[in-house]
């Protein structure tokens, strides 16, 4: 059989000045997308996983250096055992399958969230992917897996309290700059733009501390239908926003 080459994607419009450096995405709507097609929910998650590559590869074109995606929340364990097991298997397969292309594209992958509840095989694959891509700088992809903003703040506070108890930190010196150093995201800049697909206008425990001054885009598209063009358009419209961080325009 002759294998046809993948058609080359059309170039995206040039990155607008003042575009977002860090975009975070709540990839919602996989289940509804599958249901609309009379298929099981996992079919939607598999379709959703394919969109991740497209968006990652669009990042350099639209000037985005950091992309953070919400893959599995601390609340997602409440789903059926079949869906949870299917998602865990999807994450294992995704990492195994995508390591090479992510690395070749220059993506540095990091995971945030609590690894304690994840299975050993998945944790090993996550560690290997982080190590294999540690030298890359073109796109910083952070995958939130068993992540919850409140859980992250609680875990950070526990470590901070331990440093106080051990005499490494003076409580008098704890300020707004201290806590972020204990968060899973300590090496990342705060997100500039948070996108949620599928028409829901809530943040569902995602990057609570980090998104205090982010701009939000809640769009109707279901995640498996999200395109690089839509991503580029949202980044371009961000470039026109007037962000004052609580101050006034001078
Ligand atoms: C929300 O849609 C989506 C998830 C809980 C999982 C997100 C996972 C992926 C996009 C797949 C793979 C990701 C990686 C990194 C390989 P939903 O199930 O809540 O949809 P619904 O609201 O329509 O039910």
Short mmCIF file of C-alpha atoms and ligand atoms in Angstrom, two decimals:
data_model
loop_
_atom_site.label_atom_id
_atom_site.label_comp_id
_atom_site.label_asym_id
_atom_site.label_seq_id
_atom_site.Cartn_x
_atom_site.Cartn_y
_atom_site.Cartn_z
CA UNK A 1 0.00 0.00 0.00
CA UNK A 2 1.32 3.45 -0.85
CA UNK A 3 1.44 5.62 2.27
CA UNK A 4 0.28 9.13 1.45
CA UNK A 5 2.25 11.97 3.03
CA UNK A 6 0.33 14.00 5.60
CA UNK A 7 -0.83 17.23 3.87
CA UNK A 8 1.18 20.20 5.08
CA UNK A 9 -0.84 22.55 7.29
CA UNK A 10 -1.46 26.08 6.00
CA UNK A 11 0.77 28.65 7.72
CA UNK A 12 -0.98 30.51 10.54
CA UNK A 13 -1.22 34.31 10.55
CA UNK A 14 1.93 35.88 11.96
CA UNK A 15 2.05 36.15 15.78
CA UNK A 16 0.64 39.47 16.97
CA UNK A 17 2.92 41.57 19.19
CA UNK A 18 1.93 41.34 22.85
CA UNK A 19 0.49 37.85 22.43
CA UNK A 20 0.30 35.42 25.36
CA UNK A 21 3.55 33.82 26.44
CA UNK A 22 1.82 31.16 28.52
CA UNK A 23 -1.54 29.64 27.54
CA UNK A 24 -3.37 27.14 29.76
CA UNK A 25 -6.22 25.02 28.40
CA UNK A 26 -9.08 23.15 30.05
CA UNK A 27 -9.76 20.58 27.34
CA UNK A 28 -13.46 19.95 27.92
CA UNK A 29 -16.18 18.32 25.83
CA UNK A 30 -14.66 14.97 24.82
CA UNK A 31 -17.57 13.02 26.33
CA UNK A 32 -20.26 15.09 24.60
CA UNK A 33 -18.37 14.92 21.31
CA UNK A 34 -18.40 11.11 21.49
CA UNK A 35 -22.05 10.94 22.63
CA UNK A 36 -23.08 13.11 19.66
CA UNK A 37 -21.57 10.37 17.46
CA UNK A 38 -23.18 7.52 19.37
CA UNK A 39 -19.76 6.35 20.60
CA UNK A 40 -18.40 5.63 24.09
CA UNK A 41 -16.83 8.51 26.01
CA UNK A 42 -13.32 7.09 25.60
CA UNK A 43 -13.64 7.54 21.85
CA UNK A 44 -13.89 11.27 22.57
CA UNK A 45 -10.81 11.20 24.80
CA UNK A 46 -8.81 9.50 22.05
CA UNK A 47 -9.96 12.14 19.56
CA UNK A 48 -9.04 14.80 22.14
CA UNK A 49 -5.53 13.42 22.53
CA UNK A 50 -4.96 13.96 18.78
CA UNK A 51 -5.71 17.68 19.14
CA UNK A 52 -2.93 18.10 21.67
CA UNK A 53 -0.20 17.57 19.06
CA UNK A 54 -1.82 20.09 16.69
CA UNK A 55 -1.96 22.79 19.35
CA UNK A 56 1.57 22.10 20.64
CA UNK A 57 2.94 22.39 17.11
CA UNK A 58 1.11 25.68 16.56
CA UNK A 59 2.76 27.28 19.62
CA UNK A 60 5.99 28.53 18.01
CA UNK A 61 4.01 30.00 15.10
CA UNK A 62 1.78 32.02 17.41
CA UNK A 63 4.57 33.00 19.79
CA UNK A 64 3.45 30.84 22.74
CA UNK A 65 6.39 29.52 24.77
CA UNK A 66 4.46 27.75 27.53
CA UNK A 67 1.39 25.56 27.11
CA UNK A 68 -0.27 23.93 30.11
CA UNK A 69 -3.09 21.42 29.59
CA UNK A 70 -5.52 19.90 32.07
CA UNK A 71 -5.53 16.16 31.35
CA UNK A 72 -6.93 14.68 34.57
CA UNK A 73 -8.17 16.42 37.70
CA UNK A 74 -8.16 15.25 41.32
CA UNK A 75 -11.97 15.13 40.92
CA UNK A 76 -11.89 12.94 37.78
CA UNK A 77 -11.42 9.79 39.92
CA UNK A 78 -15.18 10.05 40.54
CA UNK A 79 -15.85 8.89 36.96
CA UNK A 80 -16.65 5.25 36.24
CA UNK A 81 -13.89 2.72 36.71
CA UNK A 82 -14.00 2.00 32.96
CA UNK A 83 -13.45 5.65 32.03
CA UNK A 84 -10.68 6.19 34.61
CA UNK A 85 -8.85 3.00 33.54
CA UNK A 86 -9.30 3.98 29.87
CA UNK A 87 -7.87 7.45 30.48
CA UNK A 88 -4.86 6.04 32.38
CA UNK A 89 -4.22 3.62 29.54
CA UNK A 90 -4.54 6.50 27.06
CA UNK A 91 -1.95 8.54 28.99
CA UNK A 92 0.47 5.58 28.99
CA UNK A 93 -0.01 5.02 25.27
CA UNK A 94 0.23 8.74 24.50
CA UNK A 95 3.56 9.08 26.30
CA UNK A 96 4.99 5.97 24.67
CA UNK A 97 3.83 7.00 21.21
CA UNK A 98 4.60 10.72 21.33
CA UNK A 99 7.97 10.83 23.12
CA UNK A 100 9.97 10.81 19.91
CA UNK A 101 7.96 13.41 17.99
CA UNK A 102 7.68 15.72 21.00
CA UNK A 103 11.42 15.51 21.48
CA UNK A 104 12.18 16.08 17.80
CA UNK A 105 9.92 19.12 17.75
CA UNK A 106 11.87 20.61 20.68
CA UNK A 107 9.17 20.25 23.33
CA UNK A 108 10.12 20.10 26.98
CA UNK A 109 7.45 18.16 28.86
CA UNK A 110 6.71 18.55 32.55
CA UNK A 111 3.94 17.04 34.65
CA UNK A 112 2.18 18.77 37.51
CA UNK A 113 -0.19 17.22 40.03
CA UNK A 114 0.12 14.60 42.73
CA UNK A 115 1.74 11.41 41.40
CA UNK A 116 1.04 9.38 44.55
CA UNK A 117 -2.24 7.90 43.27
CA UNK A 118 -0.96 7.09 39.77
CA UNK A 119 0.21 3.60 38.83
CA UNK A 120 3.93 2.79 38.83
CA UNK A 121 4.13 2.17 35.10
CA UNK A 122 2.61 5.56 34.29
CA UNK A 123 4.88 7.33 36.80
CA UNK A 124 7.91 5.68 35.20
CA UNK A 125 6.83 6.81 31.72
CA UNK A 126 6.21 10.35 32.99
CA UNK A 127 9.68 10.50 34.57
CA UNK A 128 11.29 9.14 31.40
CA UNK A 129 9.48 11.68 29.20
CA UNK A 130 10.54 14.54 31.47
CA UNK A 131 14.14 13.33 31.38
CA UNK A 132 14.17 12.69 27.62
CA UNK A 133 12.96 16.21 26.86
CA UNK A 134 14.74 18.11 29.65
CA UNK A 135 17.17 19.81 27.25
CA UNK A 136 14.43 21.18 24.92
CA UNK A 137 13.41 24.84 24.95
CA UNK A 138 11.19 25.46 21.90
CA UNK A 139 7.86 24.77 23.64
CA UNK A 140 7.35 24.11 27.35
CA UNK A 141 4.42 21.70 27.59
CA UNK A 142 3.07 21.07 31.08
CA UNK A 143 0.53 18.28 31.51
CA UNK A 144 -1.64 18.49 34.61
CA UNK A 145 -2.35 14.91 35.68
CA UNK A 146 -4.13 14.14 38.94
CA UNK A 147 -3.98 17.89 39.41
CA UNK A 148 -6.22 20.12 41.50
CA UNK A 149 -5.46 23.73 42.38
CA UNK A 150 -6.60 23.35 46.00
CA UNK A 151 -4.69 20.11 46.39
CA UNK A 152 -1.57 21.81 44.99
CA UNK A 153 -1.88 24.71 47.45
CA UNK A 154 -2.44 22.26 50.33
CA UNK A 155 0.64 20.20 49.36
CA UNK A 156 2.69 23.40 48.98
CA UNK A 157 1.55 24.64 52.38
CA UNK A 158 2.52 21.35 53.98
CA UNK A 159 6.07 21.65 52.60
CA UNK A 160 6.26 25.31 53.61
CA UNK A 161 5.09 24.44 57.15
CA UNK A 162 7.75 21.74 57.32
CA UNK A 163 10.43 24.28 56.39
CA UNK A 164 9.17 26.56 59.17
CA UNK A 165 9.14 23.65 61.66
CA UNK A 166 12.71 22.71 60.66
CA UNK A 167 13.90 26.30 61.05
CA UNK A 168 14.65 26.79 57.32
CA UNK A 169 11.99 29.47 56.90
CA UNK A 170 11.05 32.38 59.16
CA UNK A 171 7.22 32.88 59.18
CA UNK A 172 7.91 36.64 59.24
CA UNK A 173 9.37 36.31 55.75
CA UNK A 174 6.38 34.50 54.22
CA UNK A 175 4.77 36.69 51.57
CA UNK A 176 3.20 36.46 48.08
CA UNK A 177 6.55 35.48 46.61
CA UNK A 178 7.07 32.59 49.03
CA UNK A 179 4.16 30.23 48.34
CA UNK A 180 4.64 30.02 44.52
CA UNK A 181 8.12 28.61 45.17
CA UNK A 182 6.42 25.57 46.74
CA UNK A 183 3.83 25.07 44.00
CA UNK A 184 4.19 22.37 41.31
CA UNK A 185 4.52 25.23 38.80
CA UNK A 186 7.46 26.90 40.58
CA UNK A 187 9.59 27.06 37.42
CA UNK A 188 6.80 28.34 35.14
CA UNK A 189 5.57 31.88 34.52
CA UNK A 190 1.91 32.52 35.40
CA UNK A 191 -0.54 31.86 32.56
CA UNK A 192 -1.53 34.92 30.53
CA UNK A 193 -4.53 33.30 28.87
CA UNK A 194 -6.74 30.42 30.06
CA UNK A 195 -8.98 28.80 27.45
CA UNK A 196 -11.85 26.45 28.30
CA UNK A 197 -13.61 24.62 25.52
CA UNK A 198 -17.16 23.22 25.40
CA UNK A 199 -19.22 26.18 26.59
CA UNK A 200 -18.79 25.79 30.37
CA UNK A 201 -17.74 29.02 32.09
CA UNK A 202 -15.90 27.77 35.17
CA UNK A 203 -12.30 27.04 36.06
CA UNK A 204 -12.79 23.71 37.85
CA UNK A 205 -9.88 23.95 40.28
CA UNK A 206 -7.28 24.66 37.55
CA UNK A 207 -4.22 26.81 38.36
CA UNK A 208 -6.10 28.75 41.04
CA UNK A 209 -3.15 30.71 42.42
CA UNK A 210 -1.36 31.14 39.10
CA UNK A 211 -4.34 32.50 37.13
CA UNK A 212 -5.17 35.40 39.44
CA UNK A 213 -4.53 37.90 36.63
CA UNK A 214 -5.02 35.68 33.58
CA UNK A 215 -7.44 36.55 30.81
CA UNK A 216 -10.12 33.91 30.19
CA UNK A 217 -11.71 32.64 26.99
CA UNK A 218 -14.70 30.32 27.31
CA UNK A 219 -15.54 28.98 23.87
CA UNK A 220 -18.29 26.66 22.64
CA UNK A 221 -16.11 24.34 20.54
CA UNK A 222 -15.82 20.83 21.96
CA UNK A 223 -12.15 19.93 22.54
CA UNK A 224 -11.88 17.28 19.77
CA UNK A 225 -13.05 19.95 17.27
CA UNK A 226 -10.59 22.61 18.46
CA UNK A 227 -8.21 23.67 15.69
CA UNK A 228 -4.85 25.38 15.42
CA UNK A 229 -6.62 28.22 13.57
CA UNK A 230 -8.98 28.75 16.51
CA UNK A 231 -6.00 28.65 18.88
CA UNK A 232 -4.18 31.24 16.75
CA UNK A 233 -7.28 33.49 16.65
CA UNK A 234 -7.64 33.39 20.46
CA UNK A 235 -3.96 34.22 20.92
CA UNK A 236 -4.27 37.09 18.41
CA UNK A 237 -7.32 38.54 20.17
CA UNK A 238 -5.43 38.38 23.48
CA UNK A 239 -2.83 40.70 21.93
CA UNK A 240 -5.48 43.42 21.85
CA UNK A 241 -6.43 43.14 25.54
CA UNK A 242 -5.62 45.89 28.00
CA UNK A 243 -4.18 44.14 31.08
CA UNK A 244 -3.78 46.47 34.05
CA UNK A 245 -3.07 43.99 36.89
CA UNK A 246 -5.23 46.07 39.22
CA UNK A 247 -3.57 49.37 38.26
CA UNK A 248 -4.79 52.12 35.96
CA UNK A 249 -3.85 52.85 32.38
CA UNK A 250 -1.05 55.41 32.18
C1 LIG B 1 -12.91 16.58 29.70
O1 LIG B 1 -13.92 16.17 28.82
C2 LIG B 1 -11.68 15.90 29.40
C3 LIG B 1 -10.98 15.09 30.24
C4 LIG B 1 -11.35 14.79 31.62
C5 LIG B 1 -9.76 14.43 29.80
C6 LIG B 1 -8.83 15.25 28.97
C7 LIG B 1 -8.01 14.31 28.24
C8 LIG B 1 -7.67 14.41 26.95
C9 LIG B 1 -7.95 15.52 26.05
C10 LIG B 1 -7.00 13.28 26.35
C11 LIG B 1 -5.61 13.13 26.36
C12 LIG B 1 -4.66 14.10 26.90
C13 LIG B 1 -3.35 13.83 26.84
C14 LIG B 1 -2.36 14.73 27.42
C15 LIG B 1 -2.89 12.63 26.18
P1 LIG B 1 -15.22 15.52 29.44
O2 LIG B 1 -15.01 14.06 29.49
O3 LIG B 1 -15.50 16.13 30.78
O4 LIG B 1 -16.30 15.91 28.41
P2 LIG B 1 -17.84 16.19 28.71
O5 LIG B 1 -17.91 17.41 29.57
O6 LIG B 1 -18.42 16.41 27.36
O7 LIG B 1 -18.38 14.96 29.39
#
